[in-house]
PDB file of C-alpha atoms in Angstrom:
ATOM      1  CA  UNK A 803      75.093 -28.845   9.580  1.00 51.00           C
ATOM      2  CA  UNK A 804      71.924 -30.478  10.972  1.00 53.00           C
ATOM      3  CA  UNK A 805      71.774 -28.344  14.188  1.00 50.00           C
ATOM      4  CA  UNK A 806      72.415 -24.897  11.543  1.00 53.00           C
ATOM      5  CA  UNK A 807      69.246 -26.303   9.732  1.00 53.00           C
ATOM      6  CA  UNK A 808      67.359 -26.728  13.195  1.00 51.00           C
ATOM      7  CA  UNK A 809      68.264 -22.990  14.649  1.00 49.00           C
ATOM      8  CA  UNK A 810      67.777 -21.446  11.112  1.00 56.00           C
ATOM      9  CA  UNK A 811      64.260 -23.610  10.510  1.00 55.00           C
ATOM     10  CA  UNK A 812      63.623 -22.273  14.796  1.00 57.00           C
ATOM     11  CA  UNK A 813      64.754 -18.439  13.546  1.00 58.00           C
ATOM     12  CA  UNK A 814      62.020 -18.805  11.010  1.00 61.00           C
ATOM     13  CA  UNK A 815      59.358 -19.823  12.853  1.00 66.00           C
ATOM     14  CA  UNK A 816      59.747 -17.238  15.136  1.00 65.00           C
ATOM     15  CA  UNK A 817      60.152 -14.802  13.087  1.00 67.00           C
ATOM     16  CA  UNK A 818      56.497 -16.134  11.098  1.00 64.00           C
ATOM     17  CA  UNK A 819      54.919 -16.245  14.760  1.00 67.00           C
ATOM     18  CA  UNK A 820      55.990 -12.778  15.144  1.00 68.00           C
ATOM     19  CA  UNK A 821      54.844 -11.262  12.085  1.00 72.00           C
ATOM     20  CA  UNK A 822      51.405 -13.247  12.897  1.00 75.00           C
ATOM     21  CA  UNK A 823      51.245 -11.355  16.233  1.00 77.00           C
ATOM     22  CA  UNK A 824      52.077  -8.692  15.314  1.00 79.00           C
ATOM     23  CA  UNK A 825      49.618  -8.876  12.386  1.00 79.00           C
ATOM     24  CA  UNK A 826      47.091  -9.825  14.963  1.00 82.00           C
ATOM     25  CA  UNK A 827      47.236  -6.688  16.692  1.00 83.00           C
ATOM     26  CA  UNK A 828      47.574  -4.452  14.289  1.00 86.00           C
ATOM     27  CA  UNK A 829      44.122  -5.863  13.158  1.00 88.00           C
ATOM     28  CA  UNK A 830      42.581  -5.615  17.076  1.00 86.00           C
ATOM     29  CA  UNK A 831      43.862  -2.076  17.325  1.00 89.00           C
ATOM     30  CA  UNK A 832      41.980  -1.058  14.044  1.00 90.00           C
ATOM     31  CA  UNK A 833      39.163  -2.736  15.109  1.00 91.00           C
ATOM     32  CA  UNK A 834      39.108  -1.547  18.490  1.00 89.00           C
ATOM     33  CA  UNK A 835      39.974   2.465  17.313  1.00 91.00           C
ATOM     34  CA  UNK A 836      36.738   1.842  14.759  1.00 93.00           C
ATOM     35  CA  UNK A 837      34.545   0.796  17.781  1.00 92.00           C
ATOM     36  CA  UNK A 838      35.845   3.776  19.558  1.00 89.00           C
ATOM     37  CA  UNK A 839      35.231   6.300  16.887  1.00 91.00           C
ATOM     38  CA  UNK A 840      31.383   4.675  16.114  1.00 92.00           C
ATOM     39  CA  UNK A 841      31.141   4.997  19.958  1.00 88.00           C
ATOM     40  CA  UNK A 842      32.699   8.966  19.754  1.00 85.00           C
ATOM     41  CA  UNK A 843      30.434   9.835  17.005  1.00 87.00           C
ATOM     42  CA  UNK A 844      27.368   8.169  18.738  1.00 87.00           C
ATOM     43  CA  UNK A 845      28.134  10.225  22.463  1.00 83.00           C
ATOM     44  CA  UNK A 846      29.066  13.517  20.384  1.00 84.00           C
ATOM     45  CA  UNK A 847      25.759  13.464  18.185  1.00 85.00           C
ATOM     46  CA  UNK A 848      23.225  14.541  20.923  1.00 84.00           C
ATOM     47  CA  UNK A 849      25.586  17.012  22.343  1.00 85.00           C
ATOM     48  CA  UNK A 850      26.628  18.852  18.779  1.00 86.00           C
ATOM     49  CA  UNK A 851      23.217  18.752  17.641  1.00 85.00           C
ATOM     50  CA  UNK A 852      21.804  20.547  20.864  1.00 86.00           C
ATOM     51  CA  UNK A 853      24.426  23.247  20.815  1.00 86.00           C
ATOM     52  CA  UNK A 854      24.523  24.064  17.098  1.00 86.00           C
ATOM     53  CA  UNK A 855      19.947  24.434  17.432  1.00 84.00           C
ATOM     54  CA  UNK A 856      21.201  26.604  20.655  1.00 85.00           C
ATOM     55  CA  UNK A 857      22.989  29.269  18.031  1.00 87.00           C
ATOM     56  CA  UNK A 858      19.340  29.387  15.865  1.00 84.00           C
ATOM     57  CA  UNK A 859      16.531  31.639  15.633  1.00 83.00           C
ATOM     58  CA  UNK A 860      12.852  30.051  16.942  1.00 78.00           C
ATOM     59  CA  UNK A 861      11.891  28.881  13.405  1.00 75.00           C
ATOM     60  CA  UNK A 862      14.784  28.350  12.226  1.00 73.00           C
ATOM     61  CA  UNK A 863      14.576  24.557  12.959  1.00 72.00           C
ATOM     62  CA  UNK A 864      11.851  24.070  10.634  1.00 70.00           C
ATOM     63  CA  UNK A 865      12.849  26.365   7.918  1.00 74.00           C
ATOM     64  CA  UNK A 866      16.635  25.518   7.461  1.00 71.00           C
ATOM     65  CA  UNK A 867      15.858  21.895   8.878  1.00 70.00           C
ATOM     66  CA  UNK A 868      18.072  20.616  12.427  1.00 69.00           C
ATOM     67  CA  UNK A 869      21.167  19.385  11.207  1.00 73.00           C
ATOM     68  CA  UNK A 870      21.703  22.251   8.613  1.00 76.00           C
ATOM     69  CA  UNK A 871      24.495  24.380   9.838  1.00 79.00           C
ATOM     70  CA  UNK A 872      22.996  27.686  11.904  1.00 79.00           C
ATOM     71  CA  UNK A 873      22.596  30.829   9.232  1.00 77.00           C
ATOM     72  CA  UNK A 874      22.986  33.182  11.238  1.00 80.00           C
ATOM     73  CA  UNK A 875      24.894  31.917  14.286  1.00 84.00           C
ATOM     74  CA  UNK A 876      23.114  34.325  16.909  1.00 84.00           C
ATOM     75  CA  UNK A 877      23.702  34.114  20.648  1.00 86.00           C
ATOM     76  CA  UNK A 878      20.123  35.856  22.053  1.00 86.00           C
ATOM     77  CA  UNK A 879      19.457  32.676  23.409  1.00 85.00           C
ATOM     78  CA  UNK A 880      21.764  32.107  25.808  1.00 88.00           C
ATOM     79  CA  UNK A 881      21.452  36.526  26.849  1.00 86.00           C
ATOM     80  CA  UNK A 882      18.049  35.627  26.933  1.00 84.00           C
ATOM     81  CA  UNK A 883      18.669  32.413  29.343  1.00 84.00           C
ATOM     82  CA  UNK A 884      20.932  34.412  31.377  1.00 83.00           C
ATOM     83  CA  UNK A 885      19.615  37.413  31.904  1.00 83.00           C
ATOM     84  CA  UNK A 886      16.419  35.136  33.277  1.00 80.00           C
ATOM     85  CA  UNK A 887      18.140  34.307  36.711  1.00 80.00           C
ATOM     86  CA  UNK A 888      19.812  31.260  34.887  1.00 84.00           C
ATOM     87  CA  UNK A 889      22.983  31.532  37.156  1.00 86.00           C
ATOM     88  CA  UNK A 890      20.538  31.409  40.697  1.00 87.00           C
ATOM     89  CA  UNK A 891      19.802  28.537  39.823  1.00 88.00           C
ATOM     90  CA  UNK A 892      22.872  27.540  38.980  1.00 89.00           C
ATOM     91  CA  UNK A 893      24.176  28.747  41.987  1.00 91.00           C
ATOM     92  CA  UNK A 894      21.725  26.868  44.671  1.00 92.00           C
ATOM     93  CA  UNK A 895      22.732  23.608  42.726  1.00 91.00           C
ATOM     94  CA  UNK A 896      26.384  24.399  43.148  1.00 92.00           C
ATOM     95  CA  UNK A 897      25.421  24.699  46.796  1.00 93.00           C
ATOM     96  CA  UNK A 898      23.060  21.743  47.285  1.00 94.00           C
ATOM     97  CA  UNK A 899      26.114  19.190  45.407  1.00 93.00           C
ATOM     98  CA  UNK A 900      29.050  20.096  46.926  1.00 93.00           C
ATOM     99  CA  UNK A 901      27.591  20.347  50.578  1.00 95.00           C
ATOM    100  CA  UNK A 902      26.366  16.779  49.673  1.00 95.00           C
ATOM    101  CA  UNK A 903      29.555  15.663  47.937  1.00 94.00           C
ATOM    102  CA  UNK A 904      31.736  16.718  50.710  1.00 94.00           C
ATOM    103  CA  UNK A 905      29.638  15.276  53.335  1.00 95.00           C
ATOM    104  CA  UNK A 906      29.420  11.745  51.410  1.00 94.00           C
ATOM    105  CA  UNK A 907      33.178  11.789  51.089  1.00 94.00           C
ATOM    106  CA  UNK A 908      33.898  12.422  54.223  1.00 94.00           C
ATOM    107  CA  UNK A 909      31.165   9.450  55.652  1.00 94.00           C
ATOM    108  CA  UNK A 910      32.032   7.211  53.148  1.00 93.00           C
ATOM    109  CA  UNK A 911      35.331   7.575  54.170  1.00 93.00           C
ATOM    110  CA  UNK A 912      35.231   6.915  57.809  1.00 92.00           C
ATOM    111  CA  UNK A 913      32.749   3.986  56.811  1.00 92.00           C
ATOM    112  CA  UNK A 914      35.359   2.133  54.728  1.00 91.00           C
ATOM    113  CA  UNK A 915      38.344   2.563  56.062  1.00 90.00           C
ATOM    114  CA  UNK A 916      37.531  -0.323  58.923  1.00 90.00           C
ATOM    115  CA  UNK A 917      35.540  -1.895  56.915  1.00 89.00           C
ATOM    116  CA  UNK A 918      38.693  -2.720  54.551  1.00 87.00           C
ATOM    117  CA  UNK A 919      41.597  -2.353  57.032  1.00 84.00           C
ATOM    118  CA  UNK A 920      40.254  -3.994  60.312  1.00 82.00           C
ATOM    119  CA  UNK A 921      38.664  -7.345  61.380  1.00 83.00           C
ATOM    120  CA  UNK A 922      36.024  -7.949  63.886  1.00 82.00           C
ATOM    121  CA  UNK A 923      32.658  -9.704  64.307  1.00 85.00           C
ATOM    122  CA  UNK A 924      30.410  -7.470  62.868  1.00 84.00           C
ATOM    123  CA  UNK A 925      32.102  -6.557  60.176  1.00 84.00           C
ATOM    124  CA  UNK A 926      30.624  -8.915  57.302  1.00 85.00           C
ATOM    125  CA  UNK A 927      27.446  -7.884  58.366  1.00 88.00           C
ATOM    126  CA  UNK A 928      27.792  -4.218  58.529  1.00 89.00           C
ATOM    127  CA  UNK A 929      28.926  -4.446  54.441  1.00 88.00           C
ATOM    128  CA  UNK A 930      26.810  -6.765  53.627  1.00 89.00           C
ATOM    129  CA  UNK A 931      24.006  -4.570  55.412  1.00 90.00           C
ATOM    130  CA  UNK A 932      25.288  -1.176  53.158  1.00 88.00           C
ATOM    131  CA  UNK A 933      25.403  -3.509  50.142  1.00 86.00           C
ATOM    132  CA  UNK A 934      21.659  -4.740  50.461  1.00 88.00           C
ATOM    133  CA  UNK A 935      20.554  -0.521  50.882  1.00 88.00           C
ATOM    134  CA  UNK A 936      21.813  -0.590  47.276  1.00 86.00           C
ATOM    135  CA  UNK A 937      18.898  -2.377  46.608  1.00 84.00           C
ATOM    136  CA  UNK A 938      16.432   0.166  47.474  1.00 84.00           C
ATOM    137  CA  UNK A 939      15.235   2.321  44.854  1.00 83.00           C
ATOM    138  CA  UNK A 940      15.511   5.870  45.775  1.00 81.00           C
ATOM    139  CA  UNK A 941      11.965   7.530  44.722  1.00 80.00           C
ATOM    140  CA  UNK A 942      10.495   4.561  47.034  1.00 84.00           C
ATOM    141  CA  UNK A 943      11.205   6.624  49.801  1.00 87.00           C
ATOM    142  CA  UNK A 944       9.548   9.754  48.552  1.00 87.00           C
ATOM    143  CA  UNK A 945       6.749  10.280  50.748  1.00 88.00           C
ATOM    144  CA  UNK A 946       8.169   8.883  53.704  1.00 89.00           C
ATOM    145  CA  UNK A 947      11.477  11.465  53.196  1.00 90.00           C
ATOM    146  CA  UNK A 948       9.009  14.415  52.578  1.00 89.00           C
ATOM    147  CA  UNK A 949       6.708  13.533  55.985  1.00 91.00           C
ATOM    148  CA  UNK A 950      10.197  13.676  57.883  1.00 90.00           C
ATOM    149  CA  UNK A 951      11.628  16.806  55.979  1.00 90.00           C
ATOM    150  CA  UNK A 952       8.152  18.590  56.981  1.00 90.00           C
ATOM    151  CA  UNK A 953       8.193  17.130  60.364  1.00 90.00           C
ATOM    152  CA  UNK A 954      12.129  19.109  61.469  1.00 89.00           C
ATOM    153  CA  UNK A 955      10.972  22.171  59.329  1.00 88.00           C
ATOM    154  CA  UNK A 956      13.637  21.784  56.077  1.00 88.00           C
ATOM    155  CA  UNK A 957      10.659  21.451  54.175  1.00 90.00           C
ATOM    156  CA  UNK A 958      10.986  24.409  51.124  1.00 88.00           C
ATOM    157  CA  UNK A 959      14.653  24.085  51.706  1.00 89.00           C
ATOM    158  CA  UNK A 960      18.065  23.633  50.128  1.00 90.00           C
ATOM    159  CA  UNK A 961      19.011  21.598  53.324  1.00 89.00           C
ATOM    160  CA  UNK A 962      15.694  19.170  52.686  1.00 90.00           C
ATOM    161  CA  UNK A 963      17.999  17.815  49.500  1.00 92.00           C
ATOM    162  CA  UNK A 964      21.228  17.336  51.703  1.00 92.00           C
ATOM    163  CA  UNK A 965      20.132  14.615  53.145  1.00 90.00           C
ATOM    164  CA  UNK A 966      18.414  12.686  50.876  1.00 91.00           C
ATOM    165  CA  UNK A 967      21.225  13.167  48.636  1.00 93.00           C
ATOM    166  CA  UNK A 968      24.146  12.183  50.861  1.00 93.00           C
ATOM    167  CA  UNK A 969      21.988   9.154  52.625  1.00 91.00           C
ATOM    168  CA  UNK A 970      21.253   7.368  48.821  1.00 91.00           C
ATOM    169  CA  UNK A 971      24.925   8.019  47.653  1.00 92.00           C
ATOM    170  CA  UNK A 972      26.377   6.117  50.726  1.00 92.00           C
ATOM    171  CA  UNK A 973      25.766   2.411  49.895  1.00 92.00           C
ATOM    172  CA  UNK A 974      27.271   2.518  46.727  1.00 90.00           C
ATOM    173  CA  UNK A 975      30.201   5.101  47.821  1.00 91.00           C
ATOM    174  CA  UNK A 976      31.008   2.774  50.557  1.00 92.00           C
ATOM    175  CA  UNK A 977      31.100  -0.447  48.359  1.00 91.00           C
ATOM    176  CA  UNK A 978      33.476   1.151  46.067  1.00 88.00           C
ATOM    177  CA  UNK A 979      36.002   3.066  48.212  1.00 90.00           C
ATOM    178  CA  UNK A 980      35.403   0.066  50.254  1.00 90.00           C
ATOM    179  CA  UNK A 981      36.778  -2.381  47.716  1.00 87.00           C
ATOM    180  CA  UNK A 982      39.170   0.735  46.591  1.00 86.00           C
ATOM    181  CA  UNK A 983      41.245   0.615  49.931  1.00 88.00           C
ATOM    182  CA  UNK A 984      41.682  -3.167  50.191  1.00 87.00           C
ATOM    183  CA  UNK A 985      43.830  -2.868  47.836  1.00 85.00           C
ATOM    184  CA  UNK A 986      46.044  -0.116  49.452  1.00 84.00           C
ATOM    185  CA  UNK A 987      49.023  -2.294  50.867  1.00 84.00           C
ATOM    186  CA  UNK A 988      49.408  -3.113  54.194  1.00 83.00           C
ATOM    187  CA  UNK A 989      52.943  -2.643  54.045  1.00 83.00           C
ATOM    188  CA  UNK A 990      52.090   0.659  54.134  1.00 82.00           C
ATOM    189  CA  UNK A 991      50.474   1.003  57.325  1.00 80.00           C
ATOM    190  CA  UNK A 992      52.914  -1.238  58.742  1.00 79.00           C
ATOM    191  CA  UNK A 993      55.674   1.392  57.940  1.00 81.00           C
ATOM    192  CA  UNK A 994      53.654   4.126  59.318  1.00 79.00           C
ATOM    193  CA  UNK A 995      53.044   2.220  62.880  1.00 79.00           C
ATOM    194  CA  UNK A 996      56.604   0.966  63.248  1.00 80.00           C
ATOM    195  CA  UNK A 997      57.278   4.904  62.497  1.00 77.00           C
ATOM    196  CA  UNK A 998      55.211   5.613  65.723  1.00 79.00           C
ATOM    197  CA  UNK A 999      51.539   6.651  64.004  1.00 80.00           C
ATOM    198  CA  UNK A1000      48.080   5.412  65.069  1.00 82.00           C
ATOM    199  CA  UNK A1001      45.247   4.646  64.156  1.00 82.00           C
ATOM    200  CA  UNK A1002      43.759   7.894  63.174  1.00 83.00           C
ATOM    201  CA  UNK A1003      47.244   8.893  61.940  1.00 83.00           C
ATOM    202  CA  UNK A1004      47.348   6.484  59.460  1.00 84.00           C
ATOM    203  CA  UNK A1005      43.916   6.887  58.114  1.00 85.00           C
ATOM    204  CA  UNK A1006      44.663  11.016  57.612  1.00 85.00           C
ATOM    205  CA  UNK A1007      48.068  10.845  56.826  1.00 85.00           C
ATOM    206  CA  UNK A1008      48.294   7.381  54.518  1.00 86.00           C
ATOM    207  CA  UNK A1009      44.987   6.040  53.400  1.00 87.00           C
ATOM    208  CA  UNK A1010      42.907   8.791  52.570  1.00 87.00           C
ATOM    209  CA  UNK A1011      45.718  10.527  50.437  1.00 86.00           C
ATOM    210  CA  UNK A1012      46.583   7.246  48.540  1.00 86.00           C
ATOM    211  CA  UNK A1013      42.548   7.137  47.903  1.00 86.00           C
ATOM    212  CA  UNK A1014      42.484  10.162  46.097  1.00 85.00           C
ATOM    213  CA  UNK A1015      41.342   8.798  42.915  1.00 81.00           C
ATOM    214  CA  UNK A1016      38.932   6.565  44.312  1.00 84.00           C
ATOM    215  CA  UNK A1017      37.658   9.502  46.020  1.00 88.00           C
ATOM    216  CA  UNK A1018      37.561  10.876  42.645  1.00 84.00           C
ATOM    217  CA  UNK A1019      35.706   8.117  41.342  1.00 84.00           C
ATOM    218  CA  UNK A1020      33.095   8.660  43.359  1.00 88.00           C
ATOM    219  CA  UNK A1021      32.939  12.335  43.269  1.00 88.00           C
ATOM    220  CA  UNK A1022      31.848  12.614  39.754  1.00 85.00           C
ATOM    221  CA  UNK A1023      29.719   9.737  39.867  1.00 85.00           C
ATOM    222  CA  UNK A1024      27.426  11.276  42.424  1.00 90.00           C
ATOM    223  CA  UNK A1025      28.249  14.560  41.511  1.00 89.00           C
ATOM    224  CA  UNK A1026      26.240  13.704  37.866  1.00 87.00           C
ATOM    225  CA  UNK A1027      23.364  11.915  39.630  1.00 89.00           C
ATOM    226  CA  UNK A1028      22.757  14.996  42.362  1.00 91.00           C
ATOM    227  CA  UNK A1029      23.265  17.490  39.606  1.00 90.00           C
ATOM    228  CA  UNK A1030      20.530  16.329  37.541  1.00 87.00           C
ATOM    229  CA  UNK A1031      17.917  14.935  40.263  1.00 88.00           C
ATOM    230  CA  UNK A1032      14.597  16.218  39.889  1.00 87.00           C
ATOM    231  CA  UNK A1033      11.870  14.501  41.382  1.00 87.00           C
ATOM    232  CA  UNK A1034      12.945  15.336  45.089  1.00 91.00           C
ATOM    233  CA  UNK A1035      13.651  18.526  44.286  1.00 90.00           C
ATOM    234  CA  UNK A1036      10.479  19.247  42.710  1.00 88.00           C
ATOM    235  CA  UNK A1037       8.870  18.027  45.674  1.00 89.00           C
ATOM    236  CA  UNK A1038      10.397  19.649  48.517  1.00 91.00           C
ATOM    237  CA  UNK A1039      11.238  22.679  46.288  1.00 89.00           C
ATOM    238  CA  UNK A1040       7.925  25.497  45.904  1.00 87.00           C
ATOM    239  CA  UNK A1041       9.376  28.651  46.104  1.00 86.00           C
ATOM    240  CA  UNK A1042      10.965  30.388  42.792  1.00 81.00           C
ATOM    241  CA  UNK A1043      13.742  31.857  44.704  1.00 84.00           C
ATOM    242  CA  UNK A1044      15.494  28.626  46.333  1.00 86.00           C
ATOM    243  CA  UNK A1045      14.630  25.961  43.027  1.00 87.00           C
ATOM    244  CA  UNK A1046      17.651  24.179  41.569  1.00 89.00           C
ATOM    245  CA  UNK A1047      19.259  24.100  38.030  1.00 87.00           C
ATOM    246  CA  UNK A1048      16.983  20.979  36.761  1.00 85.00           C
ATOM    247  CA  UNK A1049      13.783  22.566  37.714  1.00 84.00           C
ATOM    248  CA  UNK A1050      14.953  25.621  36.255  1.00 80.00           C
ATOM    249  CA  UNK A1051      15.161  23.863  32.700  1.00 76.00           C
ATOM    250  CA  UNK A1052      11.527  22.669  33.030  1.00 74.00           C
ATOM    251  CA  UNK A1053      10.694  26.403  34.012  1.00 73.00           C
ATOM    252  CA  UNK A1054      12.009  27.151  30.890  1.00 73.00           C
ATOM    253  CA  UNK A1055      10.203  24.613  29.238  1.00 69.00           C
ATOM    254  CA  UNK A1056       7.110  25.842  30.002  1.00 65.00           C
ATOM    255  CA  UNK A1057       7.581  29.262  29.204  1.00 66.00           C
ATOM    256  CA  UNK A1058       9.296  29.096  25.941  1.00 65.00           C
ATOM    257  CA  UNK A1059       7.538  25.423  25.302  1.00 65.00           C
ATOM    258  CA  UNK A1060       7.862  26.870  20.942  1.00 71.00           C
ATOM    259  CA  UNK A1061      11.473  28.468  21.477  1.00 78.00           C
ATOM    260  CA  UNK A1062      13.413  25.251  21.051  1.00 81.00           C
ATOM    261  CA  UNK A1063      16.557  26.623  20.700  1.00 83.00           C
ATOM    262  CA  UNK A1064      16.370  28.606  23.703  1.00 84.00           C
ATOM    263  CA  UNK A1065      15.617  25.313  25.336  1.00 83.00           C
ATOM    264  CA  UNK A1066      18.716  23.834  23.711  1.00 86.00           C
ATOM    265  CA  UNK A1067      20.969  27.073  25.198  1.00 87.00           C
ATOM    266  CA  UNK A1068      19.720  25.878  29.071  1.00 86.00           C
ATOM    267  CA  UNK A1069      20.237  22.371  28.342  1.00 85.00           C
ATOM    268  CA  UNK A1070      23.928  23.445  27.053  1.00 88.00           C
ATOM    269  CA  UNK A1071      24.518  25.889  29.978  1.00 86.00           C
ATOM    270  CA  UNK A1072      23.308  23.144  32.498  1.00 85.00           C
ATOM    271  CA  UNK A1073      25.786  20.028  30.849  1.00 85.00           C
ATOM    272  CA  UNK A1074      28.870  22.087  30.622  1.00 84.00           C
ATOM    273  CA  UNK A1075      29.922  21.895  34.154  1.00 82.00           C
ATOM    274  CA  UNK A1076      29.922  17.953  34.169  1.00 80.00           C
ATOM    275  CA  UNK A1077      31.570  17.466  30.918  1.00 82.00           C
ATOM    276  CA  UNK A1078      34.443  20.205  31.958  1.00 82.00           C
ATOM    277  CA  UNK A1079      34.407  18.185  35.484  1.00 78.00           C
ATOM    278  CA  UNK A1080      35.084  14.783  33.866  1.00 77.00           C
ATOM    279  CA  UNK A1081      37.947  16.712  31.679  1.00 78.00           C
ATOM    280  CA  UNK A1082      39.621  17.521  34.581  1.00 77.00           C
ATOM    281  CA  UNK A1083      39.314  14.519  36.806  1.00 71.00           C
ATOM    282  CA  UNK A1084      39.003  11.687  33.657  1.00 70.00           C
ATOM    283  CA  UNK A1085      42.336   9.869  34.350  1.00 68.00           C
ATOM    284  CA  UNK A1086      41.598   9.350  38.157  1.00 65.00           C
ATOM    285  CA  UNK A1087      38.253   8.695  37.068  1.00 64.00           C
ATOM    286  CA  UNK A1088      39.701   5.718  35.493  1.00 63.00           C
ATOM    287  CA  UNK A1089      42.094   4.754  37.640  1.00 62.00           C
ATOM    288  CA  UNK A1090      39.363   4.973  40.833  1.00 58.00           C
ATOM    289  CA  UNK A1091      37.479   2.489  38.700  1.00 58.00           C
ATOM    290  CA  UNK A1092      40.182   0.013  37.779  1.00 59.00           C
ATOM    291  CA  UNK A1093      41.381   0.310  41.366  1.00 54.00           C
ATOM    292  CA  UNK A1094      38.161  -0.971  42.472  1.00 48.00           C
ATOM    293  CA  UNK A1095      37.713  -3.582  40.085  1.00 49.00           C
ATOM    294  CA  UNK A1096      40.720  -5.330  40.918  1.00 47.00           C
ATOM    295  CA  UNK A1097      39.613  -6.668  44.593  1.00 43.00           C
ATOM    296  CA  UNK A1098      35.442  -6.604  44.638  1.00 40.00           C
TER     297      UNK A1098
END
């Protein structure tokens, strides 16, 4: 009888602990879905209330007031945005961003692989070297970057943004996908070499397909910052013809400086791409970024 009374008296302690943690998490999860929908409703905010003034007449704002629902919902802006050379623009920045993405991929690449899979002397002080270039602020280098762009003629040039670009994405590129392929197994290029590859065939053919999402990662994380850089653009950048998206919106600016909402369309038009990029790539995104957390 006394060792019934034990096991039931044990049954019903676990079964209180359970209902505790159970209770516990039910009350973390509502929490934690609250936090998320404050922090939803905080992000989606600035983004609804530009597009909805990008559906409004030019006094509209004032009249109906900005977060009073559009009446009537007219598109002119955006014809009016468009039919402005919008998509150049657009175009040239396409250009300029994937030119540099590719080419920082590809370096960054190369860089990290023996940083992360090989040993030898230097090697601590090459990373620690790309680590410290984090350090540098980019706009420091403005003048000294223009004097050389004038110097080998890319000055007034979508090419005198390539570099720049690619050179100040590198440090932090190479210090993720870095930390990103140390913790690829080495099992794996173990198999590969007893299988009769190389070197070269191992980067190729194992690493840089298992780094896809760090790759990722790091594609839409420069891919924002290069998309929306200005202030070497604006200084290397003079003719109308070869400008970029983000001097295009303060083109716009200045001519329609009243027409809000026809400010609001560019800004829309110019966001779009990102936010339909981080759709698509969101989950490797996330997993680029856990991946790289795990091993700094």
């Amino acid at each position: 009888m006394t060792g019934e009374i034990k096991v039931s008296n044990m049954n019903n302690t676990q079964e209180v602990d359970y209902k505790k943690a159970k209770l516990k998490s039910r009350i973390a999860w509502t929490i934690a879905i609250i936090f998320a929908l404050i922090q939803l409703a905080l992000t989606l905010t600035p983004f609804f209330f530009m597009l909805m003034n990008s559906f409004r007449k030019q006094f509209d704002m004032l009249q109906q007031g900005v977060f009073h629902l559009p009446d009537p919902w007219i598109i002119e802006n955006y014809v009016e945005v468009v039919t402005h050379g919008f998509f150049g623009y657009f175009l040239r920045s396409v250009i300029v961003v994937a030119i540099s993405l590719v080419l920082m991929l590809i370096i960054s690449a190369f860089a990290a692989y023996p940083l992360s899979r090989m040993k030898f002397k230097l090697n601590g002080f090459i990373y620690a070297s790309i680590v410290a270039m984090m350090s540098v602020p980019m706009h420091v280098t403005l003048i000294p970057v223009f004097k050389l762009t004038t110097t080998v003629g890319l000055y007034d040039s979508l090419g005198s943004l390539i570099g720049p670009y690619v050179a100040f994405a590198l440090p932090m590129s190479v210090f993720i996908l870095t930390a990103f392929m140390k913790t690829i197994p080495k099992e794996v290029e173990e198999s590969a070499e007893i299988d009769g590859c190389n070197r070269y065939q191992n980067f190729f053919m194992m690493i840089l397909p298992l780094s896809k999402s760090g790759l990722s990662t790091l594609a839409i994380y420069n891919g924002v910052s290069m998309w929306n850089e200005f202030a070497f653009a604006n200084t290397f950048l003079i003719t109308p013809e070869k400008k970029t998206l983000p001097l295009a919106l303060g083109q716009f600016k200045g001519e329609h400086s009243l027409n809000i909402p026809i400010n609001m369309a560019v800004l829309t038009l110019s966001v779009l791409p990102m936010i339909i990029l981080f759709i698509i790539f969101q989950d490797k995104l996330v997993k680029g970024m856990m991946a790289g957390a795990v091993k700094g």
